[in-house]
Steps between C-alpha positions, in 0.01 A plus 500: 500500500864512482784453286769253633863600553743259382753368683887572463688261306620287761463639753776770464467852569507780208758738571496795664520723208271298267224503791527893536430545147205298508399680802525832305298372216247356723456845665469623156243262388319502821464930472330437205241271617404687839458822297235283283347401774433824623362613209253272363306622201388404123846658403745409759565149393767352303254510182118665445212356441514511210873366461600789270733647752775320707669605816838383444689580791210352698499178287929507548438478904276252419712293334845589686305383811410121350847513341672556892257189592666289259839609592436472862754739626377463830587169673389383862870497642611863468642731712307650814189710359563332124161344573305791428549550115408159459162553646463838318567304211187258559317814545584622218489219285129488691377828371671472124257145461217717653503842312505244220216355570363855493569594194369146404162615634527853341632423122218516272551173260167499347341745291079571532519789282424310169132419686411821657243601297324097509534586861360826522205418253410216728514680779269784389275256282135452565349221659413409137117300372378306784477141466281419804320201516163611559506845648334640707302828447753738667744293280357516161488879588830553585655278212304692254689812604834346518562481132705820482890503454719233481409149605678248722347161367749197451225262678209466243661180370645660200818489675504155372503566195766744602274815343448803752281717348406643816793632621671828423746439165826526718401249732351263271862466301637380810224227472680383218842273532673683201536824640730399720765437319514897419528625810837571680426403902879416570668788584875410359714733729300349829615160394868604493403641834391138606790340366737817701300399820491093435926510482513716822273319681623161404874643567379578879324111527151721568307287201296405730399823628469607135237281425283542791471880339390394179128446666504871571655603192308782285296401167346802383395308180247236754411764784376784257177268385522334894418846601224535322344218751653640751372843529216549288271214542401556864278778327344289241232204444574157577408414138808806353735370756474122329515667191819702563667201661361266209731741222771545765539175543513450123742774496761380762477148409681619126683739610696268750548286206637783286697602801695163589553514089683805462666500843715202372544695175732760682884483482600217703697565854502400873157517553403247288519231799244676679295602203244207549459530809510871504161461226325248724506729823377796354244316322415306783370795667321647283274190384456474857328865513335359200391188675425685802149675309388249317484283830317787648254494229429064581201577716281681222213325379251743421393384138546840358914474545452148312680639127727757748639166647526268199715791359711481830499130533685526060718725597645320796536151283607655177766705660632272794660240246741754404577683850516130660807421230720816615475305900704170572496320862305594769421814346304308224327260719400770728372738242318198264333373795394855594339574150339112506332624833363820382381379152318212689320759724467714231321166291259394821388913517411452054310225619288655760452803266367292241267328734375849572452562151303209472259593792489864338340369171327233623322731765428762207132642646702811712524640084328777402235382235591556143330793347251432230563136505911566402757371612542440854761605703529170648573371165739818399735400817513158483586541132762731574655302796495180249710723257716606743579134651527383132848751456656205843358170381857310494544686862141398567528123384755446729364665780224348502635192391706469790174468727258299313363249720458681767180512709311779312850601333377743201562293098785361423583692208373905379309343228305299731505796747358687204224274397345517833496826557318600145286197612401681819458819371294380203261307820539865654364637154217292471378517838547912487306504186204342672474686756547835323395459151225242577404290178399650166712665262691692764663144665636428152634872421686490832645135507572586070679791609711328767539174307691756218642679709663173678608341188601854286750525817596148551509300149448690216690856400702588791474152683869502496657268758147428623344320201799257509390403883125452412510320098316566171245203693416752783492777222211303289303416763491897568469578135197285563329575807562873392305430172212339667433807767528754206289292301266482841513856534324591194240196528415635878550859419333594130332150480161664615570815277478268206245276688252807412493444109408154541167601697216270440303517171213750507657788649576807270838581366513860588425387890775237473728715352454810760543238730789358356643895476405501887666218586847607290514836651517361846729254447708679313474818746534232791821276316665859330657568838586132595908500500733277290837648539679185235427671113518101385223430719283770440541418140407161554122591736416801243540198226296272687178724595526635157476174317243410726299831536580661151397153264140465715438842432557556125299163444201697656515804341516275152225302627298835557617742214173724544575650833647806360524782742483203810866458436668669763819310452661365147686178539834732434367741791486167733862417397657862560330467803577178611891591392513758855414252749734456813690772460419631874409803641643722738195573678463113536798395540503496886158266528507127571444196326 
């Protein structure tokens, strides 16, 4: 680096007297400059950090030495020795264009203060609700515990809806575009130091020096939540890492746009030729950093990560549209084709997950069974991962899209993805309640329970998202099948009960009826404890082995008005009773089907 003496006018010498002056102020000037040298420091530049103090005399030399390059007091063809003040000039000139570049590097232009406390929060936040894909048992442990504090959660897919209920209330505002607008990044007496710096440098023909700095120029506003990546994730879970770099990502990706906004706001001045360029490099290296975890995260395909990386994979294409418009040239193509890389690595890792999710539920017997013919925790989990996948169908559909075709490539759309996997878990479900619950009453109790339970979550009150991937057809035809097994239920269960009245003729009514109150009082002791956890459903069995149990057994006790003191039970007793079954117990509540 170097700044250029001119040459003398032609060719002509300056005179003797005019040349000595210049000498004395290039002593002057270069005094100036060696003592800054030797003391480097925040405060022994031409201005602070903070530009709110300005060495003067400093910034004089400075400019004394360009203005002597101009001049060019100093020609080639000078007296014996007149040689050396032309070189000390160079050198000078030199060093001015350097310290410049110095204080380039040093001047804080942008202003992180405004975010501090997003930052902070973030950093301190929890881990937040886990959204693992089927969990494992040291998982579901651990997530259970983790719902303390703030939580770090822009990846459940209500990102894209732009809501971010699980993050802590300073970071979620960031979430949203508008805030921006309020906050002051720019600080306005760094820019004049830009423009101070641009004329100097431009003045010494060191541009190009100037913007090979601009990569390494400060940007407290980007490296405060870059940090956050940087230091503290080495000490967390895969899955809190994602989610940290999910709202990160969010974060940086509006506030370069906010940035580049107000930057060109500021009073105009020197610097303005270099301002785009200036944006682009320190952007550049930042989404790079950026770029640099997410590819690190490419090779994860355990399913559990599957909602950790669709919330990764949203980020990345929601917020690269706007970073990729602040880059032009090279610097475009090579970022673009970057991101395009990653997000297709990122895409071929969704799809292995969700092949993993598909092996998960359709190889459903390493569940614990269901207690008292509930709901199974096969059926629980696949329920809950279908909810989850629901909040990233558009992300999904094209995912998935992208590879239908392919040799056992998974659906070619979430819906279908969603069909099948309700489909296996329902073949999961009906071979589980075989081999558990056996046939009888209990079969039906489990596979009604389930059946509910499966279309409470997915179609009717709370379907959500879900219920528009399956259809009111797929909802009937579970409104149906769910009728039939409660219906079943009572038929298999309190069939026999009512079986008793209807002995053959010839026996006595008082031995049919303590027969009949035998038969109750097991059933009801045996079916009191069975467990229904939906209130609609229970409602709907007590109704069914009531109108089957509690008709029969008034039309016998009218048929046999003279058994008097025989009646154990009146047909109101039955009902009362009748209204307590499946409520559970906890002494039961741990036995199988």
């Amino acid at each position: 680096m170097g700044a250029a003496v001119g040459k003398p006018a032609f060719g002509l010498a300056v005179a003797p007297r005019t040349a000595a002056h210049a000498e004395e102020r290039l002593a002057a000037a270069e005094h100036a400059l060696l003592q800054w040298a030797r003391s480097p420091g925040a405060d022994a530049g031409v201005w602070d950090a903070d530009a709110s103090r300005t060495n003067r005399a400093l910034l004089a030399a400075v400019d004394d030495v360009l203005l002597l390059a101009e001049e060019d007091p100093f020609p080639l063809l000078l007296l014996p020795g007149a040689a050396s003040p032309r070189r000390r000039l160079e050198d000078a000139a030199a060093a001015a264009a350097s310290r410049m570049l110095e204080e380039f590097l040093r001047v804080r232009v942008w202003d992180a203060s405004p975010l501090r406390a997003a930052a902070d929060r973030l950093a301190l936040a929890s881990s937040g609700a886990s959204l693992l894909v089927f969990p494992s048992a040291g998982d579901r442990t651990s997530a259970a515990s983790s719902g303390t504090g703030g939580e770090v959660d822009a990846s459940d897919g209500g990102s894209r809806s732009r809501a971010s209920s699980g993050v802590p209330d300073e970071v979620a505002a960031l979430l949203q575009s508008e805030v921006w607008d309020d906050l002051d990044l720019v600080r306005p007496a760094g820019v004049f130091v830009l423009h101070e710096i641009a004329l100097r440098m431009v003045r010494a023909g060191c541009t190009k020096e100037l913007s090979r700095a601009f990569a390494n120029a400060p940007c407290d506003v980007l490296d405060r939540f870059l940090s956050i990546l940087r230091v503290e994730c080495s000490q967390r879970t895969t899955e809190s890492v994602i989610k940290r770099w999910t709202t990160v990502t969010r974060i940086i990706g509006k506030a370069i746009v906010a940035m580049r906004r107000q930057l060109h706001a500021q009073s105009p001045g020197p610097f303005d030729s270099f301002r785009e360029e200036y944006l682009q490099a320190i952007t550049e290296n930042r989404v790079q950093i950026l770029l640099d975890f997410a590819d690190g995260f490419t090779t994860v395909t355990s399913h559990e990560k599957l909602v950790y990386m669709l919330g990764m994979y949203e980020a990345l294409t929601d917020t690269a549209p706007g970073m990729l418009l602040l880059f032009t040239g090279a610097r475009k193509e090579l970022v673009s084709e970057r991101t395009q890389g990653i997000l297709n690595k990122l895409a071929g890792a969704i799809r292995v997950m969700v092949g993993g999710v598909k092996a998960r539920i359709q190889g459903g017997g390493e569940c614990p069974r269901a207690p008292s013919g509930g709901v199974h925790p096969l059926a629980r989990d696949a329920l809950a991962c279908v909810e989850l996948l629901a909040r990233h169908r558009a992300t999904l559909d094209l995912i998935l899209s992208d590879a239908a075709g392919e040799r056992g490539a998974t659906p070619g759309s979430l819906a279908a993805l969603v069909t099948e996997l309700i489909a296996s878990l329902e073949r999961n479900l009906q071979g589980i309640a075989c081999a558990d619950a056996g046939a009888g009453g209990s079969r039906h109790l489990f596979l009604a329970n389930n059946v509910g339970f499966i279309l409470s979550r997915a179609a009717d009150a709370g379907g959500g998202d879900m219920a528009s991937l399956l259809g009111d057809a797929w909802a009937a035809r579970r409104r149906g099948r769910l009728a039939r097994h409660v219906a079943s239920y009572a038929e298999a269960s309190w069939g026999p009960v009512v079986a008793v009245l209807e002995t053959a003729r010839g026996a006595r009514p008082a031995k049919i009826l303590a027969d009949f109150n035998a038969a109750f009082s097991r059933a009801r002791d045996s079916e009191a404890c069975r467990e229904v956890p939906d209130p609609a459903l229970r409602v709907a069995l007590r109704k069914a082995v009531s109108e089957m149990v509690v008709p029969a057994y008034c039309a016998f006790l009218q048929k046999h008005p003279r058994l008097g003191t025989s009646v154990r039970y009146t047909a109101a007793d039955v009902a009362e009773s009748l209204s307590e079954l499946f409520e559970g117990s906890e002494s039961d509540s741990g036995k199988s089907l």
